[in-house]
PDB file of C-alpha atoms in Angstrom:
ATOM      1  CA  UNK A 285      -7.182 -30.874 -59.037  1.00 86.00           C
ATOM      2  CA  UNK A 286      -7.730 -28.109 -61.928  1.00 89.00           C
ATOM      3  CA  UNK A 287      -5.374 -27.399 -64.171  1.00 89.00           C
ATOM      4  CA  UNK A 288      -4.706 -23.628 -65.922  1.00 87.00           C
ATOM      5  CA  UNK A 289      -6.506 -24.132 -69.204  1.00 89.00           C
ATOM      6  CA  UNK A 290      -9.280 -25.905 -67.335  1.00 93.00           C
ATOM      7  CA  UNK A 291     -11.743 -23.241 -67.450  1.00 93.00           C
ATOM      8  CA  UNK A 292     -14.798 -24.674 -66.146  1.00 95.00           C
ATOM      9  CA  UNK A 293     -12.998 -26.488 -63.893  1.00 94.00           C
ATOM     10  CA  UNK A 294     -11.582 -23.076 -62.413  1.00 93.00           C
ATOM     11  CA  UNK A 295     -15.375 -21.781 -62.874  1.00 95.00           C
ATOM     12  CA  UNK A 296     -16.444 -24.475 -60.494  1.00 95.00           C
ATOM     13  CA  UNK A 297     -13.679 -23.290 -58.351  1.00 94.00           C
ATOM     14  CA  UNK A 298     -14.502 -19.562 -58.189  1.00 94.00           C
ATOM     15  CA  UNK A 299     -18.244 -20.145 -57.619  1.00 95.00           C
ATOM     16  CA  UNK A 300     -17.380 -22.210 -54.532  1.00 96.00           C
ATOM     17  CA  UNK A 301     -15.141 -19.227 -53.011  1.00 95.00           C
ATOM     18  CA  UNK A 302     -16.188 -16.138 -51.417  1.00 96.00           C
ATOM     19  CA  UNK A 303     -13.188 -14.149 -52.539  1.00 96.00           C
ATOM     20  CA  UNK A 304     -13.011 -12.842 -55.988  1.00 96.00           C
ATOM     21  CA  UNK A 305     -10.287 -14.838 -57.973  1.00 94.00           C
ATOM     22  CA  UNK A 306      -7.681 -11.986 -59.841  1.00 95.00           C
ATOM     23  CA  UNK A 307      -6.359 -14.126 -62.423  1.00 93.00           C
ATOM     24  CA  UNK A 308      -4.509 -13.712 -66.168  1.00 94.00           C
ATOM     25  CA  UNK A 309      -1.413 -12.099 -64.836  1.00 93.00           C
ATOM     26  CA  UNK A 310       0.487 -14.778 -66.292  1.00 93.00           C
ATOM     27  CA  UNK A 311      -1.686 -15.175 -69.762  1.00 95.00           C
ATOM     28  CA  UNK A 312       0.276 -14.940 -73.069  1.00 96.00           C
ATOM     29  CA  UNK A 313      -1.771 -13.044 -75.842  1.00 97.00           C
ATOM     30  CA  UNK A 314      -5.515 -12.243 -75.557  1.00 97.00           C
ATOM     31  CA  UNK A 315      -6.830 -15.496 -76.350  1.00 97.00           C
ATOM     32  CA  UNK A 316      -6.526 -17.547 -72.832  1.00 96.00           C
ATOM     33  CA  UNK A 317      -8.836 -14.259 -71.577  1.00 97.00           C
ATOM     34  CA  UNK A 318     -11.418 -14.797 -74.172  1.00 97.00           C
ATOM     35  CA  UNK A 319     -11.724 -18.453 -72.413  1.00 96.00           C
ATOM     36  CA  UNK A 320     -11.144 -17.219 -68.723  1.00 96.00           C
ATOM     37  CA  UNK A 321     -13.707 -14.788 -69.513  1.00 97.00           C
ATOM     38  CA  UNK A 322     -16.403 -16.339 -71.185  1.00 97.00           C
ATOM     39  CA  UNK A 323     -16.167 -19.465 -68.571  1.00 96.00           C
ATOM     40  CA  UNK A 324     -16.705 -17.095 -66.097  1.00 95.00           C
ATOM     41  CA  UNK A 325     -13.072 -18.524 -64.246  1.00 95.00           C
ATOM     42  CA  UNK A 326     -12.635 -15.347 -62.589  1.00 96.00           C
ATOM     43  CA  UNK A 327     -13.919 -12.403 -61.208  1.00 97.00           C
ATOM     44  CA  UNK A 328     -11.185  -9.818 -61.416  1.00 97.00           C
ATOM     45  CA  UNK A 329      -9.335  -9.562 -64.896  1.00 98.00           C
ATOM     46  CA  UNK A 330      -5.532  -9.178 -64.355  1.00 97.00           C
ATOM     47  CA  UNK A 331      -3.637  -8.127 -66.885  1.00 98.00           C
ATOM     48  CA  UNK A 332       0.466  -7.874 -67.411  1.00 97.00           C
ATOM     49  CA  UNK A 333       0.933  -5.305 -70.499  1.00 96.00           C
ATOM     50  CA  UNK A 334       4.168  -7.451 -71.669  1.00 96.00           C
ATOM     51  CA  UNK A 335       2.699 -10.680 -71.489  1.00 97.00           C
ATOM     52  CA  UNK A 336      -0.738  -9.605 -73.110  1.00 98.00           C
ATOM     53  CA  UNK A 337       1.061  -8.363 -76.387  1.00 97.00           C
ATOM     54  CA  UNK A 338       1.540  -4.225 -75.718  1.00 97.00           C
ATOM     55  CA  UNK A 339      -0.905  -1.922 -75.591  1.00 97.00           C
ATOM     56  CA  UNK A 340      -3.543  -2.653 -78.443  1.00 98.00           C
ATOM     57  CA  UNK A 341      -3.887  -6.093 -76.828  1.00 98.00           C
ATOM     58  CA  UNK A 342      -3.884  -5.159 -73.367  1.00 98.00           C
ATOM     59  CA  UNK A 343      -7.109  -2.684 -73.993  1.00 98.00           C
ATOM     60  CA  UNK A 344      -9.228  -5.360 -76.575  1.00 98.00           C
ATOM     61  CA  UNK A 345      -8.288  -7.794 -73.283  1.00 98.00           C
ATOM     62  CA  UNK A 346     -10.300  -4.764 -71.008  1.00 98.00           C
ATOM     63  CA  UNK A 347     -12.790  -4.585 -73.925  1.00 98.00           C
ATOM     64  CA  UNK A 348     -13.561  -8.268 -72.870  1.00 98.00           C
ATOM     65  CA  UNK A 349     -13.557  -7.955 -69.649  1.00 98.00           C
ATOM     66  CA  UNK A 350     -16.292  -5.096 -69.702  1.00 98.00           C
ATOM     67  CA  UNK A 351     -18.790  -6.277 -72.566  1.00 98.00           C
ATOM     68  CA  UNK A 352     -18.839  -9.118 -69.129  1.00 98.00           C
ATOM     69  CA  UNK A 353     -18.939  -6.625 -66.197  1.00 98.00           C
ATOM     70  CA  UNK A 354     -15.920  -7.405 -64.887  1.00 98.00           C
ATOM     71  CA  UNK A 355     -13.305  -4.809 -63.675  1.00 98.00           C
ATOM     72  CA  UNK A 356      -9.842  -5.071 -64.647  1.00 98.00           C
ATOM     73  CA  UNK A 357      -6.512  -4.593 -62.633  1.00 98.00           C
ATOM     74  CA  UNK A 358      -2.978  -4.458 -63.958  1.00 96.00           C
ATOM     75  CA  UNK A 359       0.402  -6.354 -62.990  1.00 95.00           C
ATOM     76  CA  UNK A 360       3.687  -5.204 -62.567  1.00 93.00           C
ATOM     77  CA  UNK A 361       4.989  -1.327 -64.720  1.00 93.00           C
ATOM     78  CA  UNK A 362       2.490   0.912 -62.583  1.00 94.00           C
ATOM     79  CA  UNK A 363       4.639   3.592 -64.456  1.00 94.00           C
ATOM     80  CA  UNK A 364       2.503   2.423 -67.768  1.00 95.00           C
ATOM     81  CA  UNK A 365      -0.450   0.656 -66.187  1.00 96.00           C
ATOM     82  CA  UNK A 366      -1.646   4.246 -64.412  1.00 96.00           C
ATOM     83  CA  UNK A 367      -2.434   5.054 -68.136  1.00 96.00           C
ATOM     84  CA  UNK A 368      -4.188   1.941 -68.933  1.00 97.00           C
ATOM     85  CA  UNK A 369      -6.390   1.452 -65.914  1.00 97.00           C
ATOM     86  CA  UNK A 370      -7.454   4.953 -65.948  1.00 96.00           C
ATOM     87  CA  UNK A 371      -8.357   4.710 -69.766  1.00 97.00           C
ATOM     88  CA  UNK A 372     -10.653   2.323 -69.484  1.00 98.00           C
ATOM     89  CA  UNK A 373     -14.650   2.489 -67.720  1.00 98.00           C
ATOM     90  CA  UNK A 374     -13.667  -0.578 -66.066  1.00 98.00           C
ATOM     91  CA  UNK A 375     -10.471   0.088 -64.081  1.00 97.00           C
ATOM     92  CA  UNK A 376      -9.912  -1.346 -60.385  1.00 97.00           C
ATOM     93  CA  UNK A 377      -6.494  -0.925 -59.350  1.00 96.00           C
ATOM     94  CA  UNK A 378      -2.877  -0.522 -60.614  1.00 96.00           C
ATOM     95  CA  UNK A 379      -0.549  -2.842 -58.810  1.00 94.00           C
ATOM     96  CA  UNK A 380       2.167  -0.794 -57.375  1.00 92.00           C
ATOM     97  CA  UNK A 381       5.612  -2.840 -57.668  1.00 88.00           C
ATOM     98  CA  UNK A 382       8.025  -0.316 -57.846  1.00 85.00           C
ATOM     99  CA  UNK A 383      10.585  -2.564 -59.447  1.00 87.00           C
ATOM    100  CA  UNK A 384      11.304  -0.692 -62.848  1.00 87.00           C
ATOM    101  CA  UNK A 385      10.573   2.913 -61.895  1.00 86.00           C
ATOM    102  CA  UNK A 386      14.431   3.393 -61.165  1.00 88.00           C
ATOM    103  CA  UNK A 387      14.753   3.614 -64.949  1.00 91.00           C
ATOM    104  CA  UNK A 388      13.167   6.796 -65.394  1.00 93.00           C
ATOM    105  CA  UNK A 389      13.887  10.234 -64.800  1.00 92.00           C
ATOM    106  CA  UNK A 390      10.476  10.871 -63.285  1.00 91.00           C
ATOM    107  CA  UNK A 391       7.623   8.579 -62.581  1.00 90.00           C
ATOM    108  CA  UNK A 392       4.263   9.051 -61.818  1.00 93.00           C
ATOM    109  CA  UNK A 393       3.804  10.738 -58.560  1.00 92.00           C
ATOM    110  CA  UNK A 394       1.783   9.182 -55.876  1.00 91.00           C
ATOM    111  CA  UNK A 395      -0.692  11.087 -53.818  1.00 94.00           C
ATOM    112  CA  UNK A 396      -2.751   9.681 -50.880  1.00 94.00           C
ATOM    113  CA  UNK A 397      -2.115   6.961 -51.746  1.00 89.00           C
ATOM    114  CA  UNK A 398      -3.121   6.788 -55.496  1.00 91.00           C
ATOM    115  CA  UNK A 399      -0.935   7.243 -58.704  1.00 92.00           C
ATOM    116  CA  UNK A 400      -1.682  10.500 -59.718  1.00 94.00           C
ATOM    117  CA  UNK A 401      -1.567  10.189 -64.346  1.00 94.00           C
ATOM    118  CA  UNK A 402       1.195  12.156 -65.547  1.00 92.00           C
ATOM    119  CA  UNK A 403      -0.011  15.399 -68.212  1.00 91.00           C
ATOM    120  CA  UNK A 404       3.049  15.313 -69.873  1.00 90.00           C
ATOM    121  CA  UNK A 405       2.796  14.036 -73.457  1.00 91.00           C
ATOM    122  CA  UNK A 406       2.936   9.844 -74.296  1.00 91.00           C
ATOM    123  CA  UNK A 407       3.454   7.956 -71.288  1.00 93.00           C
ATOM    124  CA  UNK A 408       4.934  11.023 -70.177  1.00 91.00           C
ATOM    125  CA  UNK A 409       8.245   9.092 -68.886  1.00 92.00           C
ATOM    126  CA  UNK A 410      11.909   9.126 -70.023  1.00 92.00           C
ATOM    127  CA  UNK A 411      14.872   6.985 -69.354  1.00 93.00           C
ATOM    128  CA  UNK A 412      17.210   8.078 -67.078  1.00 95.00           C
ATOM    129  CA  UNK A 413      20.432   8.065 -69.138  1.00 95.00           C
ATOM    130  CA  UNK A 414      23.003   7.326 -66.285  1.00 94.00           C
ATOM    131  CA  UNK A 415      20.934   4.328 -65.203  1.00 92.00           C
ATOM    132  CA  UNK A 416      20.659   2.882 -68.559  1.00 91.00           C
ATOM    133  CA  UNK A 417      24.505   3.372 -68.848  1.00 92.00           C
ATOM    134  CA  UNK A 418      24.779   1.580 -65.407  1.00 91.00           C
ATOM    135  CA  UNK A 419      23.890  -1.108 -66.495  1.00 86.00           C
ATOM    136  CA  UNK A 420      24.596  -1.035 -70.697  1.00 87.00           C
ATOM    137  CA  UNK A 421      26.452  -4.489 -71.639  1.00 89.00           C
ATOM    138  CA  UNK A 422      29.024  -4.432 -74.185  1.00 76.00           C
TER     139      UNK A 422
END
């Protein structure tokens, strides 16, 4: 058995699979990547941009993962994430779970396949008024 914050034991693990291992989607801050990383625990570097800490910390967490090679794939808010992955030399995939996109007035489009980064200024998204008031509490 290996636990989470075993790192080497994980290590061990991924060297005796085929598959690369996608792992950190469900890391808190950037410091459990530092030890996932430098153990070499996994091959793919997931990241969730809430969980990591925002935005600074999601990109020193894909500094990480390329000063070791390793690509980098995001989890969950592909409305946000299509700006992150592309930004970075080291960018696999966005993980499409359409969950929150509902919530804007227009989200990134999606063209053969791929999300297609929005030219419209920030994040280039804004909240769609009626659904916010949908479901407003109080």
């Amino acid at each position: 058995m290996v636990t989470h914050d075993d790192y080497p034991g994980l290590a061990r693990v991924a060297d005796a699979l085929s598959t690369p291992i996608a792992s950190g989607e469900y890391n808190y801050g950037i410091v459990p990547f530092r030890h996932l990383i430098e153990a070499r625990s996994i091959d793919i570097v997931m990241i969730d941009l809430v969980r990591v800490g925002g935005i600074t910390q999601w990109m020193k967490v894909a500094g990480m993962a390329e000063a070791f090679n390793l690509p980098v794939v995001s989890h969950v808010i592909p409305e946000v994430h299509v700006h992150l992955v592309s930004a970075i030399p080291n960018g696999l995939t966005v993980e499409y779970m359409p969950r929150t996109l509902r919530l804007w007035q227009e989200t990134p489009a999606m063209e053969d396949g791929l999300l297609v980064v929005p030219k419209k200024p920030g994040l280039g998204l804004e909240f769609d008024q009626d659904v916010i008031e949908r479901y407003q509490v109080g």
